[in-house]
CSV table of N, CA and C in Angstrom, one decimal:
chain,number,residue,atom,x,y,z
H,1,MET,N,0.8,-1.2,0.0
H,1,MET,CA,0.0,0.0,0.0
H,1,MET,C,0.9,1.2,0.0
H,2,ARG,N,0.5,2.2,-0.8
H,2,ARG,CA,1.3,3.4,-0.9
H,2,ARG,C,0.9,4.5,0.1
H,3,GLY,N,1.8,5.2,0.6
H,3,GLY,CA,1.5,6.3,1.5
H,3,GLY,C,1.2,7.6,0.8
H,4,GLU,N,0.8,8.6,1.5
H,4,GLU,CA,0.5,9.8,0.8
H,4,GLU,C,1.8,10.4,0.2
H,5,GLY,N,1.6,11.1,-1.0
H,5,GLY,CA,2.8,11.7,-1.6
H,5,GLY,C,3.6,10.9,-2.4
H,6,GLU,N,3.5,9.6,-2.4
H,6,GLU,CA,4.3,8.7,-3.2
H,6,GLU,C,4.0,8.6,-4.7
H,7,CYS,N,2.8,9.2,-5.0
H,7,CYS,CA,2.4,9.2,-6.4
H,7,CYS,C,2.9,10.4,-7.2
H,8,GLU,N,3.5,11.3,-6.4
H,8,GLU,CA,4.0,12.5,-7.0
H,8,GLU,C,5.2,12.2,-7.9
H,9,PRO,N,5.3,12.8,-9.1
H,9,PRO,CA,6.5,12.6,-9.9
H,9,PRO,C,7.7,13.1,-9.3
H,10,ARG,N,8.8,12.3,-9.5
H,10,ARG,CA,10.1,12.7,-9.0
H,10,ARG,C,10.7,13.9,-9.8
H,11,GLU,N,11.5,14.7,-9.2
H,11,GLU,CA,12.1,15.8,-9.9
H,11,GLU,C,13.2,15.2,-10.8
H,12,GLN,N,13.2,15.8,-12.0
H,12,GLN,CA,14.2,15.3,-13.0
H,12,GLN,C,15.6,15.6,-12.6
H,13,LYS,N,16.5,14.7,-12.9
H,13,LYS,CA,17.9,14.9,-12.6
H,13,LYS,C,18.4,16.1,-13.5
H,14,LEU,N,19.5,16.8,-12.9
H,14,LEU,CA,20.0,18.0,-13.6
H,14,LEU,C,20.4,17.8,-15.0
H,15,LEU,N,21.2,16.7,-15.3
H,15,LEU,CA,21.6,16.5,-16.7
H,15,LEU,C,20.5,16.2,-17.6
H,16,ASP,N,19.4,15.6,-17.1
H,16,ASP,CA,18.2,15.3,-18.0
H,16,ASP,C,17.5,16.6,-18.3
H,17,ARG,N,17.5,17.6,-17.3
H,17,ARG,CA,16.9,18.9,-17.5
H,17,ARG,C,17.7,19.7,-18.5
H,18,VAL,N,19.0,19.5,-18.5
H,18,VAL,CA,19.9,20.2,-19.4
H,18,VAL,C,19.6,19.7,-20.8
H,19,ARG,N,19.5,18.4,-21.0
H,19,ARG,CA,19.2,17.8,-22.3
H,19,ARG,C,17.9,18.3,-22.8
H,20,GLN,N,16.9,18.3,-21.9
H,20,GLN,CA,15.5,18.8,-22.3
H,20,GLN,C,15.6,20.2,-22.8
H,21,ALA,N,16.3,21.1,-22.0
H,21,ALA,CA,16.4,22.5,-22.4
H,21,ALA,C,17.1,22.7,-23.7
H,22,THR,N,18.1,21.9,-24.0
H,22,THR,CA,18.8,22.1,-25.3
H,22,THR,C,17.9,21.7,-26.4
H,23,ARG,N,17.1,20.7,-26.2
H,23,ARG,CA,16.2,20.2,-27.2
H,23,ARG,C,15.0,21.2,-27.5
H,24,VAL,N,14.5,21.8,-26.4
H,24,VAL,CA,13.5,22.8,-26.6
H,24,VAL,C,14.0,24.0,-27.4
H,25,ARG,N,15.3,24.3,-27.2
H,25,ARG,CA,15.9,25.4,-27.9
H,25,ARG,C,16.4,25.0,-29.3
H,26,HIS,N,16.2,23.7,-29.7
H,26,HIS,CA,16.6,23.2,-31.0
H,26,HIS,C,18.1,23.3,-31.2
H,27,LEU,N,18.8,23.1,-30.2
H,27,LEU,CA,20.3,23.1,-30.3
H,27,LEU,C,20.7,21.7,-30.9
H,28,SER,N,21.9,21.7,-31.5
H,28,SER,CA,22.3,20.5,-32.2
H,28,SER,C,22.6,19.4,-31.1
H,29,PRO,N,22.5,18.1,-31.5
H,29,PRO,CA,22.9,17.0,-30.6
H,29,PRO,C,24.4,17.2,-30.1
H,30,LYS,N,25.2,17.7,-31.0
H,30,LYS,CA,26.6,17.9,-30.6
H,30,LYS,C,26.8,18.9,-29.5
H,31,THR,N,26.0,20.0,-29.6
H,31,THR,CA,26.0,21.1,-28.6
H,31,THR,C,25.5,20.5,-27.3
H,32,GLU,N,24.4,19.7,-27.3
H,32,GLU,CA,23.8,19.1,-26.1
H,32,GLU,C,24.9,18.2,-25.4
H,33,LYS,N,25.5,17.4,-26.2
H,33,LYS,CA,26.6,16.5,-25.6
H,33,LYS,C,27.7,17.3,-25.0
H,34,THR,N,28.1,18.4,-25.6
H,34,THR,CA,29.1,19.3,-25.1
H,34,THR,C,28.7,19.9,-23.8
H,35,TYR,N,27.5,20.5,-23.7
H,35,TYR,CA,27.0,21.1,-22.5
H,35,TYR,C,27.0,20.1,-21.4
H,36,VAL,N,26.5,18.9,-21.6
H,36,VAL,CA,26.3,17.9,-20.6
H,36,VAL,C,27.7,17.4,-20.1
H,37,ASN,N,28.7,17.3,-21.1
H,37,ASN,CA,30.0,16.9,-20.7
H,37,ASN,C,30.7,17.9,-19.8
H,38,TRP,N,30.6,19.2,-20.1
H,38,TRP,CA,31.2,20.3,-19.3
H,38,TRP,C,30.6,20.3,-18.0
H,39,ILE,N,29.3,20.2,-17.9
H,39,ILE,CA,28.6,20.2,-16.6
H,39,ILE,C,29.0,19.0,-15.7
H,40,ARG,N,29.2,17.9,-16.4
H,40,ARG,CA,29.6,16.7,-15.7
H,40,ARG,C,31.1,16.9,-15.1
H,41,CYS,N,31.9,17.5,-16.0
H,41,CYS,CA,33.3,17.8,-15.5
H,41,CYS,C,33.3,18.7,-14.3
H,42,TYR,N,32.4,19.7,-14.4
H,42,TYR,CA,32.3,20.7,-13.3
H,42,TYR,C,31.9,20.0,-12.0
H,43,ILE,N,30.9,19.2,-12.1
H,43,ILE,CA,30.4,18.4,-10.9
H,43,ILE,C,31.5,17.5,-10.3
H,44,LEU,N,32.2,16.8,-11.2
H,44,LEU,CA,33.2,15.8,-10.7
H,44,LEU,C,34.4,16.6,-10.1
H,45,PHE,N,34.8,17.7,-10.7
H,45,PHE,CA,35.9,18.5,-10.2
H,45,PHE,C,35.6,18.9,-8.8
H,46,HIS,N,34.4,19.2,-8.4
H,46,HIS,CA,34.0,19.6,-7.1
H,46,HIS,C,33.5,18.5,-6.2
H,47,GLY,N,33.9,17.3,-6.5
H,47,GLY,CA,33.6,16.1,-5.6
H,47,GLY,C,32.2,15.7,-5.7
H,48,LYS,N,31.6,15.8,-6.8
H,48,LYS,CA,30.2,15.4,-7.0
H,48,LYS,C,29.1,16.2,-6.3
H,49,ARG,N,29.5,17.5,-6.0
H,49,ARG,CA,28.6,18.4,-5.3
H,49,ARG,C,27.6,18.9,-6.4
H,50,HIS,N,26.4,19.2,-6.0
H,50,HIS,CA,25.4,19.7,-6.9
H,50,HIS,C,25.6,21.1,-7.2
H,51,PRO,N,25.5,21.6,-8.5
H,51,PRO,CA,25.7,23.0,-8.8
H,51,PRO,C,24.9,24.0,-8.0
H,52,ARG,N,23.7,23.6,-7.5
H,52,ARG,CA,22.8,24.5,-6.8
H,52,ARG,C,23.5,24.8,-5.4
H,53,ASP,N,24.4,24.0,-5.0
H,53,ASP,CA,25.1,24.2,-3.7
H,53,ASP,C,26.4,24.9,-3.8
H,54,MET,N,26.7,25.4,-5.0
H,54,MET,CA,28.0,26.1,-5.3
H,54,MET,C,27.7,27.4,-5.8
H,55,GLY,N,28.7,28.3,-5.8
H,55,GLY,CA,28.6,29.6,-6.3
H,55,GLY,C,29.7,30.1,-7.1
H,56,GLU,N,29.9,31.4,-7.1
H,56,GLU,CA,31.0,32.0,-7.9
H,56,GLU,C,32.4,31.5,-7.6
H,57,ALA,N,32.6,31.3,-6.4
H,57,ALA,CA,34.0,30.8,-6.0
H,57,ALA,C,34.3,29.5,-6.7
H,58,GLU,N,33.3,28.6,-6.7
H,58,GLU,CA,33.5,27.3,-7.3
H,58,GLU,C,33.7,27.4,-8.9
H,59,ILE,N,32.9,28.3,-9.4
H,59,ILE,CA,33.0,28.6,-10.9
H,59,ILE,C,34.4,29.1,-11.2
H,60,ASN,N,34.9,30.0,-10.4
H,60,ASN,CA,36.2,30.6,-10.6
H,60,ASN,C,37.3,29.5,-10.5
H,61,ALA,N,37.2,28.7,-9.5
H,61,ALA,CA,38.1,27.6,-9.2
H,61,ALA,C,38.2,26.7,-10.4
H,62,PHE,N,37.0,26.3,-10.9
H,62,PHE,CA,37.0,25.4,-12.1
H,62,PHE,C,37.6,26.1,-13.3
H,63,HIS,N,37.3,27.4,-13.6
H,63,HIS,CA,37.8,28.1,-14.7
H,63,HIS,C,39.4,28.2,-14.6
H,64,THR,N,39.8,28.4,-13.4
H,64,THR,CA,41.3,28.5,-13.2
H,64,THR,C,41.9,27.1,-13.4
H,65,HIS,N,41.3,26.1,-13.0
H,65,HIS,CA,41.8,24.7,-13.2
H,65,HIS,C,41.9,24.5,-14.7
H,66,LEU,N,40.9,24.8,-15.5
H,66,LEU,CA,40.9,24.6,-16.9
H,66,LEU,C,42.0,25.4,-17.6
H,67,ALA,N,42.2,26.6,-17.2
H,67,ALA,CA,43.2,27.4,-17.8
H,67,ALA,C,44.6,26.9,-17.5
H,68,VAL,N,44.8,26.5,-16.2
H,68,VAL,CA,46.1,26.0,-15.8
H,68,VAL,C,46.4,24.7,-16.4
H,69,ALA,N,45.4,23.8,-16.4
H,69,ALA,CA,45.6,22.5,-16.9
H,69,ALA,C,45.8,22.5,-18.5
H,70,GLY,N,45.5,23.6,-19.1
H,70,GLY,CA,45.7,23.7,-20.5
H,70,GLY,C,44.6,23.2,-21.4
H,71,ARG,N,43.5,22.9,-20.8
H,71,ARG,CA,42.4,22.3,-21.6
H,71,ARG,C,41.6,23.4,-22.3
H,72,VAL,N,41.6,24.6,-21.7
H,72,VAL,CA,40.8,25.8,-22.3
H,72,VAL,C,41.7,27.0,-22.1
H,73,SER,N,41.7,27.8,-23.2
H,73,SER,CA,42.4,29.1,-23.1
H,73,SER,C,41.8,30.0,-22.1
H,74,ALA,N,42.7,30.9,-21.5
H,74,ALA,CA,42.2,31.9,-20.6
H,74,ALA,C,41.2,32.8,-21.2
H,75,VAL,N,41.3,33.1,-22.5
H,75,VAL,CA,40.4,34.0,-23.2
H,75,VAL,C,39.0,33.3,-23.3
H,76,LEU,N,38.9,32.1,-23.5
H,76,LEU,CA,37.6,31.4,-23.6
H,76,LEU,C,37.0,31.4,-22.2
H,77,VAL,N,37.8,31.1,-21.2
H,77,VAL,CA,37.3,31.2,-19.8
H,77,VAL,C,36.7,32.5,-19.5
H,78,GLY,N,37.4,33.6,-19.9
H,78,GLY,CA,36.9,34.9,-19.7
H,78,GLY,C,35.6,35.2,-20.4
H,79,ASP,N,35.5,34.7,-21.6
H,79,ASP,CA,34.2,34.8,-22.4
H,79,ASP,C,33.1,34.1,-21.7
H,80,GLU,N,33.4,32.9,-21.2
H,80,GLU,CA,32.3,32.1,-20.5
H,80,GLU,C,31.8,32.9,-19.2
H,81,GLU,N,32.8,33.5,-18.5
H,81,GLU,CA,32.4,34.3,-17.3
H,81,GLU,C,31.5,35.5,-17.7
H,82,LYS,N,31.8,36.2,-18.8
H,82,LYS,CA,31.0,37.3,-19.3
H,82,LYS,C,29.6,36.8,-19.7
H,83,SER,N,29.6,35.6,-20.4
H,83,SER,CA,28.3,35.1,-20.8
H,83,SER,C,27.4,34.7,-19.6
H,84,ALA,N,28.0,34.1,-18.5
H,84,ALA,CA,27.3,33.8,-17.3
H,84,ALA,C,26.7,35.0,-16.6
H,85,GLU,N,27.4,36.1,-16.7
H,85,GLU,CA,26.9,37.3,-16.1
H,85,GLU,C,25.7,37.9,-16.8
H,86,LEU,N,25.6,37.6,-18.0
H,86,LEU,CA,24.4,38.2,-18.8
H,86,LEU,C,23.2,37.4,-18.6
H,87,LYS,N,23.3,36.2,-18.0
H,87,LYS,CA,22.1,35.3,-17.8
H,87,LYS,C,21.3,35.7,-16.6
């Protein structure tokens, strides 16, 4: 027998919501995959913490890591920071 509230739908997982948002915006499958992969890297870099529990300091730490590790140029990281400020 089910208790009260058990019939309510579960909240979608973050990466599933990202996938859905990219599809609603008609972005390419390659863009969707790229967004999901970067978000996954961000989460793993911070010990599997959920992004809602993190802020600007964690974003800056991740960007610094990317620039120092050589995976992303400092210019691109700066552009991403400017883009995030506009949202």
